[in-house]
Short mmCIF file of C-alpha atoms and ligand atoms in Angstrom, two decimals:
data_model
loop_
_atom_site.label_atom_id
_atom_site.label_comp_id
_atom_site.label_asym_id
_atom_site.label_seq_id
_atom_site.Cartn_x
_atom_site.Cartn_y
_atom_site.Cartn_z
CA MET A 1 74.02 3.64 57.94
CA ASN A 2 73.41 6.96 56.21
CA HIS A 3 70.08 8.61 57.03
CA MET A 4 68.60 10.69 54.21
CA PRO A 5 65.75 13.06 55.17
CA VAL A 6 62.92 13.07 52.62
CA VAL A 7 59.93 15.39 52.13
CA ILE A 8 57.17 13.99 49.91
CA PHE A 9 54.63 16.22 48.15
CA GLY A 10 51.60 14.13 47.12
CA ALA A 11 49.88 11.16 48.75
CA GLY A 12 47.66 9.93 45.92
CA GLY A 13 47.99 6.71 43.91
CA VAL A 14 51.72 7.05 43.21
CA GLY A 15 52.52 8.52 46.63
CA GLN A 16 50.79 5.66 48.46
CA ALA A 17 52.55 3.06 46.26
CA LEU A 18 55.83 4.81 47.11
CA PHE A 19 55.11 4.61 50.87
CA ARG A 20 54.45 0.86 50.52
CA GLN A 21 57.63 0.34 48.52
CA LEU A 22 59.72 2.39 50.97
CA VAL A 23 58.53 0.11 53.78
CA MET A 24 59.00 -3.10 51.77
CA THR A 25 62.49 -2.23 50.53
CA ARG A 26 64.01 -0.97 53.79
CA GLU A 27 66.36 -3.95 54.12
CA VAL A 28 67.45 -4.18 50.50
CA VAL A 29 68.09 -0.42 50.29
CA ALA A 30 70.08 -0.58 53.53
CA SER A 31 72.19 -3.57 52.50
CA ARG A 32 72.81 -2.49 48.89
CA ASN A 33 73.15 1.24 49.42
CA ARG A 34 73.83 1.75 53.14
CA CYS A 35 70.94 4.21 53.12
CA HIS A 36 67.82 4.68 55.21
CA PHE A 37 65.20 7.13 53.96
CA ASP A 38 63.76 9.14 56.87
CA ILE A 39 60.38 10.40 55.64
CA VAL A 40 60.26 13.58 57.70
CA ALA A 41 57.19 15.17 56.04
CA VAL A 42 54.32 14.21 53.76
CA LEU A 43 52.09 16.90 52.23
CA ASP A 44 48.88 16.74 50.24
CA SER A 45 46.97 19.66 48.75
CA SER A 46 45.85 21.03 52.12
CA SER A 47 47.49 19.26 55.04
CA TRP A 48 50.75 17.78 56.21
CA VAL A 49 52.33 15.44 58.71
CA TRP A 50 55.76 16.27 60.12
CA GLN A 51 58.10 14.02 62.07
CA PRO A 52 61.71 15.26 62.21
CA ALA A 53 63.01 11.85 63.31
CA GLY A 54 61.31 10.20 60.31
CA LEU A 55 57.85 8.61 60.17
CA SER A 56 57.77 5.00 61.32
CA ASP A 57 56.61 2.29 58.92
CA GLU A 58 53.40 2.05 60.98
CA GLN A 59 52.83 5.78 60.53
CA LEU A 60 53.34 5.44 56.76
CA ASP A 61 50.76 2.61 56.72
CA GLN A 62 48.44 4.86 58.73
CA ILE A 63 48.81 7.67 56.16
CA ILE A 64 47.75 5.27 53.40
CA LYS A 65 44.66 4.32 55.41
CA GLN A 66 43.85 7.99 56.10
CA LYS A 67 44.09 8.86 52.40
CA GLU A 68 42.04 5.83 51.40
CA THR A 69 39.26 7.00 53.68
CA GLY A 70 39.47 10.63 52.55
CA GLN A 71 40.91 12.01 55.80
CA SER A 72 43.44 14.81 56.04
CA LEU A 73 47.06 14.01 56.92
CA GLY A 74 47.05 15.99 60.15
CA SER A 75 47.47 19.72 60.52
CA ASP A 76 47.08 22.45 57.89
CA ARG A 77 50.18 22.74 55.77
CA PRO A 78 52.39 25.78 56.31
CA GLU A 79 53.61 28.16 53.58
CA ILE A 80 56.41 26.75 51.43
CA GLN A 81 59.09 29.06 52.86
CA LYS A 82 58.04 28.07 56.37
CA ILE A 83 58.49 24.39 55.49
CA PHE A 84 62.10 25.00 54.46
CA ASP A 85 62.67 27.07 57.60
CA ILE A 86 61.32 24.22 59.73
CA LEU A 87 63.58 21.74 57.92
CA SER A 88 66.70 23.82 58.42
CA GLU A 89 65.85 24.61 62.07
CA ALA A 90 65.64 20.85 62.63
CA GLY A 91 69.10 20.48 61.02
CA LEU A 92 67.65 18.54 58.09
CA VAL A 93 69.87 19.65 55.22
CA GLY A 94 71.03 17.79 52.13
CA GLY A 95 67.91 15.67 51.89
CA LEU A 96 65.45 14.89 49.11
CA LEU A 97 62.23 16.55 47.98
CA VAL A 98 59.90 14.26 46.04
CA ASP A 99 57.04 15.64 43.91
CA VAL A 100 54.42 12.95 43.23
CA THR A 101 51.64 15.46 42.63
CA ALA A 102 50.11 16.49 39.33
CA ALA A 103 50.08 20.08 40.58
CA ASP A 104 50.77 23.28 38.66
CA GLY A 105 53.06 25.84 40.23
CA MET A 106 55.59 23.54 41.93
CA GLU A 107 58.57 25.43 40.45
CA PRO A 108 59.16 27.72 43.49
CA VAL A 109 59.27 24.63 45.76
CA ILE A 110 61.73 22.88 43.44
CA ASP A 111 63.92 25.98 43.13
CA GLN A 112 63.97 26.53 46.87
CA ALA A 113 64.87 22.86 47.43
CA LEU A 114 67.75 22.98 44.93
CA GLU A 115 69.00 26.26 46.41
CA SER A 116 68.94 24.63 49.86
CA GLN A 117 71.16 21.79 48.56
CA HIS A 118 68.38 19.19 48.55
CA GLY A 119 68.04 16.68 45.73
CA VAL A 120 64.73 16.68 43.84
CA VAL A 121 62.80 13.76 42.31
CA LEU A 122 59.79 14.43 40.06
CA ALA A 123 56.99 12.19 38.84
CA ASN A 124 55.12 15.43 38.06
CA LYS A 125 55.67 16.39 34.42
CA LYS A 126 54.34 19.94 34.69
CA PRO A 127 57.50 21.60 36.07
CA LEU A 128 59.43 20.19 33.10
CA THR A 129 57.00 21.33 30.42
CA GLY A 130 56.61 25.06 31.01
CA PRO A 131 58.24 27.58 28.68
CA TRP A 132 61.76 26.43 27.79
CA GLU A 133 63.33 29.65 29.03
CA HIS A 134 62.07 28.91 32.55
CA THR A 135 62.44 25.14 32.66
CA ARG A 136 65.75 24.54 30.85
CA ARG A 137 67.58 24.81 34.20
CA TYR A 138 66.00 21.53 35.32
CA TYR A 139 67.00 19.36 32.38
CA ASN A 140 70.62 18.65 33.17
CA HIS A 141 70.65 19.66 36.80
CA PRO A 142 72.89 17.19 38.66
CA CYS A 143 70.56 17.07 41.67
CA LEU A 144 67.22 16.67 39.85
CA ARG A 145 65.86 13.35 38.54
CA TYR A 146 62.64 12.59 36.67
CA GLU A 147 62.89 9.01 35.36
CA SER A 148 59.25 8.14 36.08
CA THR A 149 57.78 11.06 34.11
CA VAL A 150 57.95 8.92 30.95
CA GLY A 151 57.46 5.15 30.80
CA GLY A 152 56.86 4.64 34.54
CA GLY A 153 59.74 2.57 35.91
CA GLN A 154 61.34 1.81 32.53
CA PRO A 155 64.78 3.36 32.00
CA VAL A 156 63.64 5.77 29.29
CA ILE A 157 65.14 9.03 30.56
CA SER A 158 68.42 7.42 31.67
CA THR A 159 68.79 5.70 28.29
CA LEU A 160 68.29 8.96 26.45
CA ARG A 161 70.77 10.64 28.75
CA TYR A 162 73.31 7.87 28.07
CA LEU A 163 72.85 8.27 24.30
CA ARG A 164 73.48 12.02 24.56
CA ASP A 165 76.38 11.62 27.00
CA THR A 166 78.16 9.23 24.64
CA GLY A 167 77.80 11.59 21.69
CA ASP A 168 75.13 9.65 19.81
CA PRO A 169 72.93 12.21 18.02
CA VAL A 170 69.22 11.52 18.39
CA ILE A 171 67.35 11.58 15.07
CA ASN A 172 63.83 10.85 16.23
CA ILE A 173 61.86 9.30 19.07
CA GLU A 174 58.50 7.62 18.84
CA GLY A 175 56.30 5.54 21.05
CA GLN A 176 52.94 4.91 22.57
CA LEU A 177 53.12 6.82 25.80
CA SER A 178 49.65 6.34 27.24
CA GLY A 179 48.55 3.05 28.75
CA THR A 180 44.94 4.26 28.71
CA LEU A 181 44.93 5.14 25.02
CA GLY A 182 46.88 1.95 24.26
CA TYR A 183 44.13 -0.06 25.93
CA ILE A 184 41.40 1.77 23.99
CA CYS A 185 43.25 1.19 20.68
CA SER A 186 43.61 -2.51 21.43
CA GLN A 187 39.84 -2.67 21.99
CA LEU A 188 39.19 -0.82 18.71
CA ASP A 189 41.30 -3.53 16.97
CA ARG A 190 38.62 -6.00 18.10
CA GLU A 191 35.95 -3.80 16.54
CA THR A 192 34.64 -2.72 19.94
CA PRO A 193 32.87 0.64 19.49
CA PHE A 194 34.92 3.56 20.86
CA SER A 195 32.30 4.47 23.49
CA GLU A 196 32.31 0.90 24.84
CA ALA A 197 36.12 0.75 24.86
CA LEU A 198 36.18 4.04 26.78
CA ALA A 199 33.57 2.84 29.28
CA ALA A 200 35.55 -0.38 29.83
CA ALA A 201 38.80 1.57 30.37
CA ARG A 202 37.02 3.79 32.88
CA ALA A 203 35.39 0.86 34.69
CA ARG A 204 38.81 -0.78 35.09
CA GLY A 205 40.25 2.39 36.60
CA PHE A 206 42.62 3.00 33.67
CA THR A 207 41.40 6.55 32.98
CA GLU A 208 41.55 9.73 35.02
CA PRO A 209 38.24 10.42 36.83
CA ASP A 210 37.42 12.70 33.88
CA PRO A 211 38.53 10.64 30.84
CA ARG A 212 38.87 13.79 28.72
CA GLU A 213 42.17 14.30 30.58
CA ASP A 214 43.47 11.18 28.79
CA LEU A 215 41.63 11.66 25.49
CA GLY A 216 42.80 15.25 25.05
CA GLY A 217 46.40 14.04 24.56
CA ARG A 218 48.04 16.71 26.73
CA ASP A 219 49.62 14.21 29.12
CA VAL A 220 51.18 12.39 26.15
CA MET A 221 52.25 15.76 24.70
CA ARG A 222 54.07 16.53 27.96
CA LYS A 223 55.89 13.18 27.85
CA ILE A 224 57.12 13.56 24.27
CA MET A 225 58.10 17.17 25.01
CA ILE A 226 60.27 16.00 27.91
CA LEU A 227 61.96 13.44 25.65
CA GLY A 228 62.42 15.96 22.83
CA ARG A 229 63.91 18.55 25.16
CA LEU A 230 66.24 15.98 26.68
CA ALA A 231 67.26 14.95 23.16
CA GLY A 232 68.49 18.51 22.67
CA TRP A 233 65.57 20.27 21.00
CA PRO A 234 64.23 23.33 22.87
CA LEU A 235 60.61 22.60 22.06
CA GLU A 236 57.61 24.61 23.17
CA GLU A 237 54.02 23.41 23.37
CA ALA A 238 53.23 25.08 20.05
CA ASP A 239 55.86 22.86 18.34
CA ILE A 240 53.87 19.71 19.13
CA GLU A 241 50.67 19.06 17.25
CA VAL A 242 48.11 17.31 19.43
CA GLU A 243 45.08 15.40 18.13
CA SER A 244 42.41 15.32 20.79
CA LEU A 245 40.12 12.29 20.68
CA TYR A 246 37.09 14.38 21.57
CA HIS A 247 35.54 17.44 19.97
CA PRO A 248 35.99 20.75 21.87
CA ALA A 249 32.18 21.13 21.81
CA LEU A 250 32.05 18.29 24.38
CA SER A 251 34.31 20.11 26.85
CA HIS A 252 31.51 21.76 28.82
CA LEU A 253 29.58 18.51 29.51
CA SER A 254 29.60 16.76 32.85
CA VAL A 255 31.53 13.47 32.93
CA SER A 256 28.38 11.35 32.70
CA GLU A 257 26.99 13.52 29.88
CA PHE A 258 30.32 13.18 28.09
CA MET A 259 30.32 9.37 28.50
CA ASN A 260 26.84 9.26 26.91
CA ALA A 261 27.84 11.68 24.13
CA SER A 262 30.93 9.59 23.28
CA VAL A 263 28.62 7.27 21.29
CA ALA A 264 28.58 9.97 18.60
CA MET A 265 32.31 9.33 18.02
CA ASP A 266 31.82 5.61 17.33
CA PRO A 267 31.16 5.77 13.54
CA SER A 268 34.11 8.03 12.62
CA LEU A 269 36.56 6.01 14.71
CA ALA A 270 35.18 2.72 13.34
CA ASP A 271 35.80 4.16 9.83
CA ARG A 272 39.40 4.96 10.72
CA VAL A 273 39.95 1.47 12.14
CA ARG A 274 38.47 -0.01 8.93
CA SER A 275 40.67 2.15 6.67
CA ALA A 276 43.75 1.15 8.65
CA LYS A 277 42.80 -2.54 8.35
CA GLU A 278 42.54 -2.20 4.58
CA GLU A 279 46.21 -1.08 4.61
CA VAL A 280 47.14 -4.02 6.94
CA GLN A 281 47.60 -1.50 9.71
CA VAL A 282 46.31 -0.97 13.22
CA LEU A 283 45.31 2.37 14.69
CA ARG A 284 47.57 3.57 17.51
CA TYR A 285 47.87 6.80 19.50
CA VAL A 286 51.49 7.59 18.69
CA ALA A 287 53.78 10.35 19.88
CA GLN A 288 56.79 11.25 17.80
CA VAL A 289 59.36 14.01 17.91
CA ASP A 290 62.42 15.18 16.00
CA ASP A 291 64.31 18.44 15.67
CA ASN A 292 61.45 19.93 13.63
CA GLY A 293 58.85 19.39 16.35
CA GLY A 294 56.47 16.63 17.25
CA SER A 295 53.01 15.23 16.96
CA VAL A 296 50.67 13.23 19.12
CA GLY A 297 47.65 11.49 17.66
CA LEU A 298 46.03 8.49 16.00
CA THR A 299 48.12 6.93 13.24
CA GLY A 300 47.99 3.72 11.21
CA ILE A 301 50.93 1.45 12.14
CA PRO A 302 51.90 -1.67 10.17
CA LYS A 303 50.29 -4.67 11.84
CA GLY A 304 52.85 -6.84 13.63
CA SER A 305 55.46 -4.05 13.93
CA PRO A 306 56.96 -3.39 17.38
CA LEU A 307 55.08 -0.09 17.73
CA ALA A 308 51.79 -1.84 16.95
CA ASP A 309 52.55 -4.13 19.89
CA LEU A 310 51.78 -1.26 22.30
CA LYS A 311 54.90 -1.67 24.34
CA TYR A 312 57.81 0.18 22.82
CA ILE A 313 59.50 3.54 22.85
CA SER A 314 62.06 3.74 20.07
CA PHE A 315 65.11 5.97 19.68
CA ARG A 316 66.55 6.36 16.18
CA THR A 317 70.05 7.77 16.57
CA GLY A 318 73.35 8.09 14.72
CA ARG A 319 74.41 4.65 15.98
CA TYR A 320 70.96 3.09 16.05
CA LYS A 321 69.93 4.34 12.63
CA ASP A 322 68.87 1.19 10.76
CA GLU A 323 67.59 -0.63 13.81
CA PRO A 324 66.37 1.84 16.44
CA MET A 325 67.06 1.24 20.10
CA MET A 326 63.84 0.14 21.79
CA ILE A 327 62.67 0.06 25.36
CA GLY A 328 59.69 -2.13 26.06
CA GLY A 329 57.58 -3.47 28.90
CA LYS A 330 54.74 -2.39 31.07
CA GLY A 331 55.14 1.37 31.37
CA ALA A 332 52.00 2.56 33.09
CA GLY A 333 50.62 2.13 36.59
CA VAL A 334 51.26 3.46 40.04
CA GLU A 335 53.60 0.64 41.14
CA MET A 336 55.96 1.07 38.17
CA THR A 337 55.86 4.85 38.55
CA ALA A 338 56.60 4.65 42.27
CA ALA A 339 59.48 2.24 41.56
CA GLY A 340 60.89 4.78 39.10
CA VAL A 341 60.71 7.44 41.83
CA LEU A 342 62.36 5.13 44.37
CA GLY A 343 65.12 4.34 41.87
CA ASP A 344 65.78 8.07 41.42
CA MET A 345 65.84 8.56 45.21
CA ILE A 346 68.42 5.78 45.57
CA GLY A 347 70.49 7.13 42.67
CA LEU A 348 70.59 10.64 44.13
CA SER A 349 71.28 9.39 47.65
CA ARG A 350 74.29 7.43 46.36
CA GLU A 351 75.72 10.60 44.87
CA MET A 352 74.82 12.92 47.72
CA LEU A 353 75.78 10.88 50.78
N1 LIG B 401 49.02 7.08 38.06
C1 LIG B 401 49.94 6.65 37.20
O1 LIG B 401 49.94 5.50 36.75
C2 LIG B 401 51.05 7.57 36.80
C3 LIG B 401 51.97 7.15 35.86
C4 LIG B 401 53.01 8.00 35.52
C5 LIG B 401 53.11 9.25 36.10
N2 LIG B 401 52.18 9.65 36.99
C6 LIG B 401 52.31 10.98 37.55
O2 LIG B 401 52.51 10.90 38.95
C7 LIG B 401 51.91 12.02 39.57
C8 LIG B 401 50.96 11.54 40.65
O3 LIG B 401 49.94 10.74 40.06
P1 LIG B 401 48.80 10.10 40.97
O4 LIG B 401 48.11 9.12 40.11
O5 LIG B 401 49.36 9.68 42.28
O6 LIG B 401 47.87 11.40 41.22
P2 LIG B 401 46.71 11.56 42.31
O7 LIG B 401 46.22 10.22 42.75
O8 LIG B 401 45.77 12.55 41.74
O9 LIG B 401 47.45 12.21 43.58
C9 LIG B 401 47.97 13.50 43.58
C10 LIG B 401 48.35 13.86 45.01
O10 LIG B 401 48.99 15.14 44.98
C11 LIG B 401 48.42 15.94 46.03
N3 LIG B 401 48.59 17.35 45.72
C12 LIG B 401 47.94 18.11 44.79
N4 LIG B 401 48.42 19.38 44.81
C13 LIG B 401 49.39 19.40 45.77
C14 LIG B 401 50.27 20.39 46.24
N5 LIG B 401 50.26 21.64 45.75
N6 LIG B 401 51.14 20.07 47.24
C15 LIG B 401 51.17 18.81 47.77
N7 LIG B 401 50.36 17.82 47.33
C16 LIG B 401 49.49 18.11 46.35
C17 LIG B 401 46.99 15.51 46.10
O11 LIG B 401 46.46 15.93 47.32
P3 LIG B 401 44.97 15.57 47.79
O12 LIG B 401 45.07 14.13 48.23
O13 LIG B 401 44.73 16.53 48.92
O14 LIG B 401 44.09 15.79 46.61
C18 LIG B 401 47.17 13.99 45.97
O15 LIG B 401 47.52 13.43 47.21
C19 LIG B 401 51.21 12.80 38.44
O16 LIG B 401 52.02 13.88 38.05
C20 LIG B 401 51.04 11.80 37.34
O17 LIG B 401 51.03 12.38 36.05
C21 LIG B 401 51.16 8.83 37.36
#
């Protein structure tokens, strides 16, 4: 059995789902891949737990309980360089670093990991969406995977990579890349006022704690930027037009004030739903990109078309010109995202061991 040391940054929704999946899949990963992931360290924003022999499954369960009850992981986390020193002093080389945070500024950690011959798996989109000059090095790096950054566990990134690898030029990519906004649009179809649809999405836990994070469209912008860059277009943020679903004047409100103020957006969105219906269309929050740039925002989509069905990302390419290649299925959620991360970990371990 090959033992692969793993350091995990982030112990939130996706991180905890990953810990559960690591425990549940021990046997299948061992029998199919002859690999055992030794989780040697878990870090959150302020603390860490370190076990050079690998945390036991009971300890991973305990971490989930600690995070659920708002406790720290253990001791204060050391400086990044110190973490790598500790790893190498313990002889833990050639392992994996997993970033399941939503943190800014992870690039030095990723760079240090790659320099130290570790593989890197990202669910965090931010390191991939900085200025192209600084992030291009990550896109085709043989030891860096990021399948779950777009479409959760669906094979979106690997499909795009396969299309490029086999010389199929990508013409354009489009899809609905936010489960939260997809849910809100499906409620608008039923003539639910926007403010009620938003409140329902929030009550069901589909939105970020501050729903403006979803409504602003930046997370979707990051996803389509990753796809566009992987398709071969060196896009910057300025190349992607983003329609925010709230007015900038509402930015300074508290979350509860914003939820109350969202009623003011009901009439204009109801008008747009009505206009779309008159054209036999439904309103969807669509991201699209081609070599000229991209856009993210509300668009009328023909009713009954695959994109209207909320579930597809489509690639129009040289080979798939008349009928685009489509990937569909449930894309959002912590379990799917964690499965995408686990799949990347297994893929890298197969190549590295
Ligand atoms: N949730 C989904 O369905 C979904 C789907 C696709 C992709 N993603 C992506 O997956 C990532 C994680 O999402 P999530 O829902 O798990 O987020 P989350 O619940 O907010 O958890 C984030 C975790 O990262 C930790 N963290 C923050 N800064 C850190 C740092 N500098 N070093 C180490 N840990 C740090 C936080 O620590 P504290 O606990 O101390 O705050 C927290 O444990 C995000 O990038 C998100 O966009 C999520």
